[in-house]
Tab-separated table of C-alpha atoms in Angstrom:
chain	number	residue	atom	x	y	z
A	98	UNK	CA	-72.893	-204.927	-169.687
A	99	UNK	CA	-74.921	-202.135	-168.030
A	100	UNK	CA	-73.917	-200.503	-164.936
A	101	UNK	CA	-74.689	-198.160	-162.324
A	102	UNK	CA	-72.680	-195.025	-163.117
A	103	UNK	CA	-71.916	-192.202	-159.845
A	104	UNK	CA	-70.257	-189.310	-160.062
A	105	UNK	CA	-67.723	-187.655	-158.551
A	106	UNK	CA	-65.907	-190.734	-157.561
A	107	UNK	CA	-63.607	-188.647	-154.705
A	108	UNK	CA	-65.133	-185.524	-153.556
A	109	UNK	CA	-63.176	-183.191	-150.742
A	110	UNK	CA	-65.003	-180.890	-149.103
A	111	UNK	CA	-64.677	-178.582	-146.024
A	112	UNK	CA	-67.236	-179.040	-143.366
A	113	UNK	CA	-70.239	-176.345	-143.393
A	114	UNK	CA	-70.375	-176.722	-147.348
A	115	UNK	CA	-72.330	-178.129	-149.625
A	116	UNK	CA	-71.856	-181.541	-151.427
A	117	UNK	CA	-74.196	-183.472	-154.325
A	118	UNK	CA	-73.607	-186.720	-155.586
A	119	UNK	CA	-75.369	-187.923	-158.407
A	120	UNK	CA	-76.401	-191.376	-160.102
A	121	UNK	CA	-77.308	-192.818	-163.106
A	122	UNK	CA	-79.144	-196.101	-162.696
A	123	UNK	CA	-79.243	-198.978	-165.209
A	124	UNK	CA	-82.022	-198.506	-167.971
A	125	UNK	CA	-85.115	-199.467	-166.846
A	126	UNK	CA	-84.906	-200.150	-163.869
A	127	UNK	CA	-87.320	-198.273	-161.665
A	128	UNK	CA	-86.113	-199.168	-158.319
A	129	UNK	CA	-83.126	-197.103	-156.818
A	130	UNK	CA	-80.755	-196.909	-153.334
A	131	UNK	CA	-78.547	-194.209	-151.714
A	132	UNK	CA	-76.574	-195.997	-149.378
A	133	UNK	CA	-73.942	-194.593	-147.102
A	134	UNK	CA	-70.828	-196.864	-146.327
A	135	UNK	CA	-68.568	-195.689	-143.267
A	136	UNK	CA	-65.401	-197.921	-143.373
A	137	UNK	CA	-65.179	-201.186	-141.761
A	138	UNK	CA	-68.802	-201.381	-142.254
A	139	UNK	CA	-71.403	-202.771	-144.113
A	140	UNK	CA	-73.800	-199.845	-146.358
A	141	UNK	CA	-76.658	-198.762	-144.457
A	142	UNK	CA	-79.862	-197.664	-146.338
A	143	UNK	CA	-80.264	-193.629	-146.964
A	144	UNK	CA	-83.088	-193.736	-149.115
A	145	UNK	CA	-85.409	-195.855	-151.527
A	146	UNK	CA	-86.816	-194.350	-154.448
A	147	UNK	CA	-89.880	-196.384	-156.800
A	148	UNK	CA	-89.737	-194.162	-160.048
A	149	UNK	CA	-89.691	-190.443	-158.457
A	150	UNK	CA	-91.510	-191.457	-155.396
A	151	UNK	CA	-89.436	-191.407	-152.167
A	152	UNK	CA	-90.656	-195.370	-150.758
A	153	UNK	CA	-88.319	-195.308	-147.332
A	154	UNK	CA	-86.334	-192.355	-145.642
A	155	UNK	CA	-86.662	-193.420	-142.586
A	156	UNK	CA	-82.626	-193.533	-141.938
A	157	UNK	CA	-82.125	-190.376	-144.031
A	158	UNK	CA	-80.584	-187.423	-141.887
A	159	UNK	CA	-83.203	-184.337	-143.197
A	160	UNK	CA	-82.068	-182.018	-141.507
A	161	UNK	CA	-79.289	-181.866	-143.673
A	162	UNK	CA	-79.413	-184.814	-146.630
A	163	UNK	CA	-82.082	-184.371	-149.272
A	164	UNK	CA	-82.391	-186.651	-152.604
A	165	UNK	CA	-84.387	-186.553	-155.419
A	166	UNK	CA	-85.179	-188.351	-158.563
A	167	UNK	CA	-87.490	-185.568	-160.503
A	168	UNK	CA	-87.716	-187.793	-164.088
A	169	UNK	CA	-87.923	-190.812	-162.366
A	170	UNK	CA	-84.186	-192.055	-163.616
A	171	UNK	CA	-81.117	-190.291	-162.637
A	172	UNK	CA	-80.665	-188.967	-159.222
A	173	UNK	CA	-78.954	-186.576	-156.501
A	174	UNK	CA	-78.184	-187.143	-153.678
A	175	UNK	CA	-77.276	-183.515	-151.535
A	176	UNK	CA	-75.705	-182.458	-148.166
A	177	UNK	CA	-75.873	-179.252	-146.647
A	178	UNK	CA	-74.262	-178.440	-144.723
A	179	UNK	CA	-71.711	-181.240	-144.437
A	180	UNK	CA	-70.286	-182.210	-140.983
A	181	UNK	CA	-67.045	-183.958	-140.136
A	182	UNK	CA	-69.260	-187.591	-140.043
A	183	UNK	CA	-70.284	-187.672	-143.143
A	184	UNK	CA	-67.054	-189.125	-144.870
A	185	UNK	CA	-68.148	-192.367	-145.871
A	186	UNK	CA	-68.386	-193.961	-148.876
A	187	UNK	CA	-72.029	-193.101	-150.735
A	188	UNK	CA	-72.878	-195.698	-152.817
A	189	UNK	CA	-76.258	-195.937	-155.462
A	190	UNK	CA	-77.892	-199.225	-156.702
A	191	UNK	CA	-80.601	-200.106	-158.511
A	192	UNK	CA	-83.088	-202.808	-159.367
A	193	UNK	CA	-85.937	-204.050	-161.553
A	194	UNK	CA	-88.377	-204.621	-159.075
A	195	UNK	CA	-88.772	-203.366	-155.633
A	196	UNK	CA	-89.901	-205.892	-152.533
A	197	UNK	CA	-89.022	-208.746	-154.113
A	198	UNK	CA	-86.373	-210.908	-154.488
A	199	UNK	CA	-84.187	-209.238	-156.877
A	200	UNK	CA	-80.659	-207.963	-156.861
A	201	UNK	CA	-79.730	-205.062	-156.701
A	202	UNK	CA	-76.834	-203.840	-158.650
A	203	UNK	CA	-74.060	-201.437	-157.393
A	204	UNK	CA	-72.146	-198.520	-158.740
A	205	UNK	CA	-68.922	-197.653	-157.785
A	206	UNK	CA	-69.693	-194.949	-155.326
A	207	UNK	CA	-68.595	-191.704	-154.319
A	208	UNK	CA	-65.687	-191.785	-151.819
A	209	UNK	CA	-66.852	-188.288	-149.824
A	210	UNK	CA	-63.953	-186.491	-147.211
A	211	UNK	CA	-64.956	-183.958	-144.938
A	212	UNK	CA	-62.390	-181.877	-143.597
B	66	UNK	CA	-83.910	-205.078	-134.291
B	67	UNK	CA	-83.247	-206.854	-137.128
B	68	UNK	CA	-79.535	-208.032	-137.753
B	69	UNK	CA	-77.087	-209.742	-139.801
B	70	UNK	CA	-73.504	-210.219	-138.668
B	71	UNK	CA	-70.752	-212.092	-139.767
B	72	UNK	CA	-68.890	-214.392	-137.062
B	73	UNK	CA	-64.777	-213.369	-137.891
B	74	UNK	CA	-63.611	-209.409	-139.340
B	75	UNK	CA	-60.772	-211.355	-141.077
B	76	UNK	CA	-60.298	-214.216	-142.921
B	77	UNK	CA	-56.259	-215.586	-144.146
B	78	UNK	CA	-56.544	-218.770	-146.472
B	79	UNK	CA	-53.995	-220.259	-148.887
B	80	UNK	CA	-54.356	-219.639	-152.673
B	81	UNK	CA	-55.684	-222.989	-153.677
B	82	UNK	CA	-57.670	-224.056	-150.393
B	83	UNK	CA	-61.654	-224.019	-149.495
B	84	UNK	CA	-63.086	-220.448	-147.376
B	85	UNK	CA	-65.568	-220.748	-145.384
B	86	UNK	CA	-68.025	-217.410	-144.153
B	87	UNK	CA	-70.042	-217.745	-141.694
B	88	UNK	CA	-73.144	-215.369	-141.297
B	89	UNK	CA	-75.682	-215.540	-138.110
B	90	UNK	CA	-79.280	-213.227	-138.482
B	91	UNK	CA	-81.762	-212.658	-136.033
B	92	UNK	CA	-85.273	-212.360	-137.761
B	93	UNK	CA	-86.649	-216.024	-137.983
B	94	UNK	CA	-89.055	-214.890	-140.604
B	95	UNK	CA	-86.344	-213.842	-143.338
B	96	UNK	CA	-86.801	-215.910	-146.290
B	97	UNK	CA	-84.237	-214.603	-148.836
B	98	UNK	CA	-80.648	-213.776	-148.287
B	99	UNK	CA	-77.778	-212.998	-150.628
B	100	UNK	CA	-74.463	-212.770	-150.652
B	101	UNK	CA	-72.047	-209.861	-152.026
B	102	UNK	CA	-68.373	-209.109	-152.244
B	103	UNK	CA	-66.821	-205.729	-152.442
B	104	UNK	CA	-63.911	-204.937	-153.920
B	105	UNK	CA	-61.712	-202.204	-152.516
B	106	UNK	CA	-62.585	-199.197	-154.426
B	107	UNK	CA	-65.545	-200.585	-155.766
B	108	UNK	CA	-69.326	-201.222	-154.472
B	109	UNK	CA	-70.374	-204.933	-153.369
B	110	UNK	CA	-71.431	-206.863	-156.062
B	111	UNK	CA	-73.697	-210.192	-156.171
B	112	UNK	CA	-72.499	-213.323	-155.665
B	113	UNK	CA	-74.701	-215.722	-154.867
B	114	UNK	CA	-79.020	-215.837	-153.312
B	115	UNK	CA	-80.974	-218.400	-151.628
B	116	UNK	CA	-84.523	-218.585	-150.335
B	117	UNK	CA	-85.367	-220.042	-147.369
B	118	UNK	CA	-87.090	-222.724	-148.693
B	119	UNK	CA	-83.633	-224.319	-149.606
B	120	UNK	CA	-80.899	-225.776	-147.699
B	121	UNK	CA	-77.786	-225.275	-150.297
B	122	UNK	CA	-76.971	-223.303	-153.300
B	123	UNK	CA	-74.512	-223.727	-155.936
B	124	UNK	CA	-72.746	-221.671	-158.322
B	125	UNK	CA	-69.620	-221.335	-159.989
B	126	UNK	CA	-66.797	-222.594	-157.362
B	127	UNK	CA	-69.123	-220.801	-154.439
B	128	UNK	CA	-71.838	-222.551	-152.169
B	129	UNK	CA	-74.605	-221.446	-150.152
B	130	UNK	CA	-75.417	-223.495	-146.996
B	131	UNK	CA	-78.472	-222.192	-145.000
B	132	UNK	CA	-79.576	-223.446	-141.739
B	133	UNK	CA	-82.581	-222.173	-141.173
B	134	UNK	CA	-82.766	-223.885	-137.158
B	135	UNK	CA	-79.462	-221.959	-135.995
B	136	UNK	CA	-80.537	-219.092	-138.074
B	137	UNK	CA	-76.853	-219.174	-139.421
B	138	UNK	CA	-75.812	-219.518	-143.313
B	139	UNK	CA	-72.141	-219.888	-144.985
B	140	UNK	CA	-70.708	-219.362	-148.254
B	141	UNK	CA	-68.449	-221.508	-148.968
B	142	UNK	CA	-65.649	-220.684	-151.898
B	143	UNK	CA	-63.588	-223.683	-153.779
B	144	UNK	CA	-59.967	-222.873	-154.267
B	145	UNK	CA	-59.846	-219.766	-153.343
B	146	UNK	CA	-57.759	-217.534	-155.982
B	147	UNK	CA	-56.136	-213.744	-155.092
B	148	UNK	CA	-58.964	-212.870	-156.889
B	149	UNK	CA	-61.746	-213.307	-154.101
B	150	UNK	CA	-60.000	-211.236	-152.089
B	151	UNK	CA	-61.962	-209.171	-150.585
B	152	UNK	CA	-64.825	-208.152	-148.278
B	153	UNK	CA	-67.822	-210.383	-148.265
B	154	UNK	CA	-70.966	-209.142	-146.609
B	155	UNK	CA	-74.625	-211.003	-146.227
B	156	UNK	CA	-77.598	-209.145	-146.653
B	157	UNK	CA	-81.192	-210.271	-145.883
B	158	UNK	CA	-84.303	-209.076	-148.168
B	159	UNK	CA	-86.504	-206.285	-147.157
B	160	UNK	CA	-84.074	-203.321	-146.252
B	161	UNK	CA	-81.470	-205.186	-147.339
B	162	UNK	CA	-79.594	-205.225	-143.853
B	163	UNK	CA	-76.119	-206.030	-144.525
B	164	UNK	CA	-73.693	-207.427	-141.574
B	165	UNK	CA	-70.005	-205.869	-140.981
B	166	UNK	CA	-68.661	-208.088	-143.544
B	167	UNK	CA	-65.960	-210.120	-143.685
B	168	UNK	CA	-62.460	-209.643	-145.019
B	169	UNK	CA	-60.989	-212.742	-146.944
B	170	UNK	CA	-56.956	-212.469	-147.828
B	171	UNK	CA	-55.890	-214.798	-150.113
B	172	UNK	CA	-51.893	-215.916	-149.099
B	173	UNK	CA	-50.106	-217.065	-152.545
């Protein structure tokens, strides 16, 4: 069965330095999710990517998070520098569609500590 | 804003018994929600959907109940096994706005 793959699964990191997650969507599917997870709650939207084209970032911290997805497939998701509040839980999903209703699938997600 | 909660954090049934998870949202015009659970360790995975053109949804040992006057829907989970332990969370379409979530422990 396919599956969203994410990598590192645990990543430590010091605060000031920089992290980058990446993801590796299920084939064909042109619609893809960074979410951010802090515990106890529910994952809250980072970014939206149709293809390579960046759809919502509205909720995405720029001064300091930046994603990409140059080929229109895989994609990274970077901090810098990172800051005590960003250990969460950074989680990537994809779908087939975009706007509609369609699932989207999950990938186990990178568990990110800031120290 | 728009907003999904869930009414109770935790959840404690016996192995063996119905759950019920209850799940209030705010924007009248949502017409698609769905329903994951999330593993620890893992990310949430789908359960169950429903438009809001229907009032109940069945799959395999789970239910959907949507109420669209109250603005409230539950998922409802037939003998519960140590298996569906875990956090449920429900998520409207659009941004996909997911609620707190709740926990469901499963007592043997």
């Amino acid at each position: 069965e396919a599956e969203v793959a994410q990598s590192p699964r645990y990543k430590i990191t010091e605060k000031s330095q920089a992290v980058a997650f990446w993801c590796d969507p299920i084939s064909g599917h042109a619609t893809l999710y960074w979410y951010r997870q802090i515990l106890g709650q529910g994952p809250e939207l980072l970014v939206q990517f149709q293809d390579e084209s960046v759809v919502d970032d509205s909720q995405l911290p720029k001064d300091r998070f930046s994603a990409e997805r140059l080929k229109g497939v895989d994609s990274t998701l970077k901090i810098q520098p990172a800051e005590l509040g960003d250990s969460a839980m950074y989680l990537c999903a994809s779908s087939s569609r975009a706007g509609t209703a369609n699932e989207q699938f999950f990938g186990p997600g990178t568990r990110l500590t800031v120290l | 804003g728009e907003s999904v909660g869930l009414h109770l954090p935790t959840l404690s049934v016996q192995e063996g018994d119905n759950s019920i998870i209850n799940c209030a949202y705010s924007n009248s015009a949502s017409d698609y929600f769905i329903w994951y659970k999330q593993e620890s360790g893992k990310g949430p995975q789908f359960i169950i959907d429903i438009r809001s053109n229907m009032d109940k949804r069945q799959g395999q040992r789970v239910t959907v109940l949507l109420n669209k006057t109250v603005k409230h829907l539950s998922l409802q989970i037939a003998a519960t096994q140590p298996g569906d332990s875990a956090v449920y969370f429900c998520a409207e379409r659009g941004k996909l706005i997911f609620g707190q979530g709740t926990t469901l422990q499963v007592k043997p």
